[in-house]
């Protein structure tokens, strides 16, 4: 059973920073082979891809976060990270960690390409 648990969300002022973490369990023997991503969903909006990292460490980002967010992974700790800098009120959303072994998930920002999801962590940015 694959489990993903996010942490690190909170409330910050615009211009501030947060680092989200996602701890994986249940498939740790194969963690390094899984493609991972961060998605977010604001109230009344569809879930959108924020950043993705494949099993080789290559990354992709949504245009709205390029230059501000950095996705990384520590395979030894089975943990995924999202460093968020220069946060804006528009970044307010619930952030979800996701994982998937399929080749379509490689650096994908499409939710259907992934198989496993965490419960999410709330990020609120005030102006």
Tab-separated table of N, CA and C in Angstrom, residues 26-124:
chain	number	residue	atom	x	y	z
A	26	UNK	N	5.499	2.351	1.964
A	26	UNK	CA	4.758	1.275	1.316
A	26	UNK	C	5.379	0.798	0.027
A	27	UNK	N	6.262	1.610	-0.567
A	27	UNK	CA	6.923	1.209	-1.799
A	27	UNK	C	8.361	1.698	-1.807
A	28	UNK	N	8.907	1.795	-0.605
A	28	UNK	CA	10.203	2.438	-0.461
A	28	UNK	C	11.318	1.712	-1.215
A	29	UNK	N	11.134	0.399	-1.445
A	29	UNK	CA	12.154	-0.316	-2.194
A	29	UNK	C	12.260	0.181	-3.621
A	30	UNK	N	11.151	0.751	-4.132
A	30	UNK	CA	11.104	1.187	-5.522
A	30	UNK	C	10.960	2.695	-5.650
A	31	UNK	N	11.096	3.415	-4.529
A	31	UNK	CA	10.829	4.842	-4.524
A	31	UNK	C	11.594	5.566	-5.613
A	32	UNK	N	12.861	5.236	-5.769
A	32	UNK	CA	13.696	5.963	-6.719
A	32	UNK	C	13.222	5.783	-8.156
A	33	UNK	N	12.421	4.758	-8.411
A	33	UNK	CA	11.957	4.500	-9.767
A	33	UNK	C	10.659	5.242	-10.094
A	34	UNK	N	10.029	5.813	-9.061
A	34	UNK	CA	8.754	6.470	-9.274
A	34	UNK	C	8.949	7.933	-9.683
A	35	UNK	N	8.089	8.369	-10.562
A	35	UNK	CA	8.035	9.782	-10.908
A	35	UNK	C	7.122	10.482	-9.892
A	36	UNK	N	7.478	11.697	-9.535
A	36	UNK	CA	6.771	12.387	-8.466
A	36	UNK	C	6.350	13.777	-8.919
A	37	UNK	N	5.362	14.317	-8.207
A	37	UNK	CA	4.924	15.661	-8.554
A	37	UNK	C	4.200	16.353	-7.416
A	38	UNK	N	4.045	17.636	-7.586
A	38	UNK	CA	3.248	18.469	-6.685
A	38	UNK	C	2.129	19.118	-7.504
A	39	UNK	N	0.930	19.024	-6.982
A	39	UNK	CA	-0.235	19.673	-7.573
A	39	UNK	C	-0.867	20.571	-6.514
A	40	UNK	N	-1.725	21.453	-6.949
A	40	UNK	CA	-2.435	22.296	-5.990
A	40	UNK	C	-3.860	22.544	-6.489
A	41	UNK	N	-4.714	22.815	-5.522
A	41	UNK	CA	-6.105	23.100	-5.856
A	41	UNK	C	-6.631	24.189	-4.935
A	42	UNK	N	-7.068	25.270	-5.542
A	42	UNK	CA	-7.678	26.370	-4.806
A	42	UNK	C	-9.192	26.190	-4.825
A	43	UNK	N	-9.896	26.761	-3.864
A	43	UNK	CA	-11.356	26.628	-3.816
A	43	UNK	C	-11.996	27.096	-5.117
A	44	UNK	N	-12.848	26.259	-5.668
A	44	UNK	CA	-13.555	26.620	-6.884
A	44	UNK	C	-12.761	26.454	-8.156
A	45	UNK	N	-11.545	25.942	-8.033
A	45	UNK	CA	-10.694	25.773	-9.211
A	45	UNK	C	-10.305	24.315	-9.380
A	46	UNK	N	-9.881	23.983	-10.604
A	46	UNK	CA	-9.422	22.629	-10.858
A	46	UNK	C	-8.025	22.420	-10.290
A	47	UNK	N	-7.720	21.154	-10.033
A	47	UNK	CA	-6.382	20.824	-9.577
A	47	UNK	C	-5.400	21.074	-10.718
A	48	UNK	N	-4.280	21.701	-10.407
A	48	UNK	CA	-3.293	22.012	-11.431
A	48	UNK	C	-1.910	21.523	-11.030
A	49	UNK	N	-1.145	21.118	-12.019
A	49	UNK	CA	0.215	20.685	-11.770
A	49	UNK	C	1.121	21.862	-11.500
A	50	UNK	N	1.972	21.725	-10.509
A	50	UNK	CA	2.888	22.786	-10.111
A	50	UNK	C	4.312	22.450	-10.533
A	51	UNK	N	4.753	21.255	-10.172
A	51	UNK	CA	6.122	20.840	-10.477
A	51	UNK	C	6.188	19.324	-10.503
A	52	UNK	N	7.121	18.808	-11.279
A	52	UNK	CA	7.290	17.364	-11.379
A	52	UNK	C	8.771	17.024	-11.453
A	53	UNK	N	9.105	15.835	-10.970
A	53	UNK	CA	10.481	15.354	-11.024
A	53	UNK	C	10.440	13.871	-11.368
A	54	UNK	N	11.250	13.474	-12.337
A	54	UNK	CA	11.197	12.067	-12.718
A	54	UNK	C	12.245	11.249	-11.955
A	55	UNK	N	12.287	9.971	-12.275
A	55	UNK	CA	13.165	9.061	-11.539
A	55	UNK	C	14.637	9.390	-11.742
A	56	UNK	N	14.957	10.133	-12.796
A	56	UNK	CA	16.341	10.526	-13.052
A	56	UNK	C	16.686	11.879	-12.454
A	57	UNK	N	15.675	12.545	-11.876
A	57	UNK	CA	15.914	13.848	-11.269
A	57	UNK	C	15.637	15.029	-12.173
A	58	UNK	N	15.181	14.787	-13.390
A	58	UNK	CA	14.827	15.884	-14.296
A	58	UNK	C	13.498	16.478	-13.863
A	59	UNK	N	13.366	17.788	-14.058
A	59	UNK	CA	12.206	18.492	-13.511
A	59	UNK	C	11.428	19.265	-14.576
A	60	UNK	N	10.200	19.604	-14.223
A	60	UNK	CA	9.384	20.500	-15.031
A	60	UNK	C	8.534	21.334	-14.093
A	61	UNK	N	8.138	22.532	-14.550
A	61	UNK	CA	7.392	23.457	-13.712
A	61	UNK	C	6.280	24.119	-14.513
A	62	UNK	N	5.216	24.459	-13.806
A	62	UNK	CA	4.197	25.301	-14.403
A	62	UNK	C	4.781	26.694	-14.602
A	63	UNK	N	4.347	27.368	-15.655
A	63	UNK	CA	4.880	28.698	-15.934
A	63	UNK	C	4.679	29.659	-14.770
A	64	UNK	N	3.596	29.484	-14.044
A	64	UNK	CA	3.255	30.411	-12.956
A	64	UNK	C	4.228	30.324	-11.781
A	65	UNK	N	5.015	29.257	-11.697
A	65	UNK	CA	5.913	29.101	-10.545
A	65	UNK	C	7.383	29.036	-10.941
A	66	UNK	N	7.662	29.062	-12.227
A	66	UNK	CA	9.058	28.984	-12.677
A	66	UNK	C	9.869	30.115	-12.086
A	67	UNK	N	11.047	29.762	-11.582
A	67	UNK	CA	11.927	30.756	-10.981
A	67	UNK	C	11.628	31.024	-9.520
A	68	UNK	N	10.486	30.530	-9.029
A	68	UNK	CA	10.124	30.747	-7.620
A	68	UNK	C	10.094	29.447	-6.830
A	69	UNK	N	9.673	28.361	-7.460
A	69	UNK	CA	9.549	27.066	-6.789
A	69	UNK	C	10.636	26.122	-7.280
A	70	UNK	N	11.077	25.236	-6.377
A	70	UNK	CA	12.055	24.214	-6.736
A	70	UNK	C	11.617	22.871	-6.173
A	71	UNK	N	11.501	21.884	-7.043
A	71	UNK	CA	11.163	20.535	-6.618
A	71	UNK	C	12.438	19.717	-6.518
A	72	UNK	N	12.500	18.866	-5.499
A	72	UNK	CA	13.665	18.002	-5.338
A	72	UNK	C	13.229	16.730	-4.617
A	73	UNK	N	14.097	15.737	-4.654
A	73	UNK	CA	13.793	14.483	-3.985
A	73	UNK	C	15.053	13.941	-3.337
A	74	UNK	N	14.865	13.255	-2.211
A	74	UNK	CA	15.952	12.582	-1.518
A	74	UNK	C	15.575	11.109	-1.486
A	75	UNK	N	16.135	10.344	-2.387
A	75	UNK	CA	15.767	8.928	-2.486
A	75	UNK	C	16.189	8.136	-1.257
A	76	UNK	N	17.246	8.567	-0.586
A	76	UNK	CA	17.692	7.868	0.618
A	76	UNK	C	16.684	8.018	1.753
A	77	UNK	N	15.953	9.133	1.728
A	77	UNK	CA	14.956	9.392	2.778
A	77	UNK	C	13.532	9.162	2.289
A	78	UNK	N	13.377	8.739	1.042
A	78	UNK	CA	12.046	8.527	0.455
A	78	UNK	C	11.168	9.763	0.616
A	79	UNK	N	11.741	10.905	0.353
A	79	UNK	CA	11.046	12.162	0.597
A	79	UNK	C	11.144	13.083	-0.615
A	80	UNK	N	10.039	13.739	-0.882
A	80	UNK	CA	9.927	14.724	-1.951
A	80	UNK	C	9.779	16.096	-1.302
A	81	UNK	N	10.345	17.122	-1.944
A	81	UNK	CA	10.284	18.475	-1.394
A	81	UNK	C	9.778	19.467	-2.444
A	82	UNK	N	9.231	20.569	-1.934
A	82	UNK	CA	8.900	21.702	-2.800
A	82	UNK	C	9.288	22.968	-2.040
A	83	UNK	N	10.365	23.598	-2.490
A	83	UNK	CA	10.796	24.862	-1.914
A	83	UNK	C	10.052	25.973	-2.643
A	84	UNK	N	9.332	26.788	-1.892
A	84	UNK	CA	8.523	27.848	-2.491
A	84	UNK	C	9.004	29.197	-1.976
A	85	UNK	N	9.488	30.014	-2.883
A	85	UNK	CA	9.967	31.353	-2.548
A	85	UNK	C	9.106	32.411	-3.218
A	86	UNK	N	9.230	33.628	-2.751
A	86	UNK	CA	8.489	34.761	-3.329
A	86	UNK	C	7.012	34.417	-3.491
A	87	UNK	N	6.442	33.896	-2.444
A	87	UNK	CA	5.053	33.452	-2.515
A	87	UNK	C	4.107	34.612	-2.757
A	88	UNK	N	3.052	34.329	-3.509
A	88	UNK	CA	2.052	35.319	-3.876
A	88	UNK	C	0.683	34.853	-3.389
A	89	UNK	N	-0.245	35.771	-3.168
A	89	UNK	CA	-1.590	35.349	-2.744
A	89	UNK	C	-2.211	34.327	-3.698
A	90	UNK	N	-1.849	34.406	-4.977
A	90	UNK	CA	-2.380	33.465	-5.974
A	90	UNK	C	-1.860	32.041	-5.754
A	91	UNK	N	-0.863	31.876	-4.917
A	91	UNK	CA	-0.341	30.532	-4.612
A	91	UNK	C	-1.155	29.846	-3.524
A	92	UNK	N	-2.098	30.557	-2.942
A	92	UNK	CA	-2.936	29.969	-1.900
A	92	UNK	C	-3.731	28.804	-2.456
A	93	UNK	N	-3.570	27.641	-1.838
A	93	UNK	CA	-4.229	26.419	-2.309
A	93	UNK	C	-3.869	25.279	-1.372
A	94	UNK	N	-4.533	24.161	-1.589
A	94	UNK	CA	-4.114	22.936	-0.925
A	94	UNK	C	-3.142	22.235	-1.872
A	95	UNK	N	-2.002	21.849	-1.344
A	95	UNK	CA	-0.951	21.260	-2.160
A	95	UNK	C	-0.901	19.753	-1.916
A	96	UNK	N	-0.829	19.011	-3.030
A	96	UNK	CA	-0.850	17.563	-2.983
A	96	UNK	C	0.425	16.986	-3.578
A	97	UNK	N	0.909	15.956	-2.940
A	97	UNK	CA	2.030	15.167	-3.441
A	97	UNK	C	1.468	13.975	-4.213
A	98	UNK	N	2.130	13.612	-5.289
A	98	UNK	CA	1.651	12.503	-6.080
A	98	UNK	C	2.819	11.677	-6.601
A	99	UNK	N	2.550	10.417	-6.905
A	99	UNK	CA	3.597	9.514	-7.383
A	99	UNK	C	3.019	8.539	-8.395
A	100	UNK	N	3.874	8.091	-9.302
A	100	UNK	CA	3.410	7.113	-10.277
A	100	UNK	C	4.562	6.448	-10.983
A	101	UNK	N	4.408	5.167	-11.316
A	101	UNK	CA	5.474	4.440	-11.992
A	101	UNK	C	5.387	4.463	-13.520
A	102	UNK	N	4.243	4.882	-14.053
A	102	UNK	CA	4.062	4.813	-15.507
A	102	UNK	C	4.952	5.834	-16.225
A	103	UNK	N	5.345	5.486	-17.423
A	103	UNK	CA	6.218	6.376	-18.194
A	103	UNK	C	5.531	7.699	-18.505
A	104	UNK	N	4.204	7.686	-18.565
A	104	UNK	CA	3.475	8.931	-18.851
A	104	UNK	C	3.603	9.935	-17.708
A	105	UNK	N	3.985	9.463	-16.545
A	105	UNK	CA	4.136	10.362	-15.398
A	105	UNK	C	5.468	11.091	-15.393
A	106	UNK	N	6.350	10.720	-16.296
A	106	UNK	CA	7.680	11.341	-16.320
A	106	UNK	C	7.567	12.837	-16.591
A	107	UNK	N	7.887	13.629	-15.587
A	107	UNK	CA	7.863	15.108	-15.627
A	107	UNK	C	6.482	15.650	-16.036
A	108	UNK	N	5.444	14.880	-15.749
A	108	UNK	CA	4.099	15.269	-16.160
A	108	UNK	C	3.439	16.212	-15.167
A	109	UNK	N	2.673	17.156	-15.684
A	109	UNK	CA	1.862	18.054	-14.867
A	109	UNK	C	0.381	17.763	-15.090
A	110	UNK	N	0.097	16.541	-15.524
A	110	UNK	CA	-1.278	16.089	-15.755
A	110	UNK	C	-1.641	15.096	-14.673
A	111	UNK	N	-2.693	15.376	-13.941
A	111	UNK	CA	-3.023	14.561	-12.765
A	111	UNK	C	-3.331	13.105	-13.122
A	112	UNK	N	-3.934	12.867	-14.273
A	112	UNK	CA	-4.303	11.494	-14.633
A	112	UNK	C	-3.103	10.591	-14.888
A	113	UNK	N	-1.928	11.165	-15.019
A	113	UNK	CA	-0.731	10.365	-15.259
A	113	UNK	C	-0.194	9.724	-13.986
A	114	UNK	N	-0.713	10.145	-12.842
A	114	UNK	CA	-0.213	9.639	-11.563
A	114	UNK	C	-1.214	8.684	-10.921
A	115	UNK	N	-0.689	7.830	-10.036
A	115	UNK	CA	-1.516	6.783	-9.449
A	115	UNK	C	-1.778	6.953	-7.955
A	116	UNK	N	-0.904	7.631	-7.264
A	116	UNK	CA	-1.028	7.730	-5.812
A	116	UNK	C	-0.982	9.187	-5.378
A	117	UNK	N	-1.805	9.488	-4.377
A	117	UNK	CA	-1.959	10.869	-3.909
A	117	UNK	C	-1.944	10.947	-2.398
A	118	UNK	N	-1.371	12.037	-1.889
A	118	UNK	CA	-1.458	12.317	-0.468
A	118	UNK	C	-2.747	13.056	-0.152
A	119	UNK	N	-2.919	13.385	1.115
A	119	UNK	CA	-4.133	14.062	1.565
A	119	UNK	C	-4.052	15.573	1.413
A	120	UNK	N	-2.865	16.092	1.196
A	120	UNK	CA	-2.712	17.520	0.961
A	120	UNK	C	-2.331	18.307	2.204
A	121	UNK	N	-1.723	19.457	1.964
A	121	UNK	CA	-1.374	20.386	3.026
A	121	UNK	C	-1.716	21.796	2.554
A	122	UNK	N	-2.313	22.586	3.431
A	122	UNK	CA	-2.813	23.901	3.052
A	122	UNK	C	-1.712	24.947	3.099
A	123	UNK	N	-1.660	25.754	2.062
A	123	UNK	CA	-0.763	26.905	1.998
A	123	UNK	C	-1.622	28.151	1.794
A	124	UNK	N	-1.467	29.114	2.688
A	124	UNK	CA	-2.224	30.354	2.597
A	124	UNK	C	-1.253	31.526	2.589
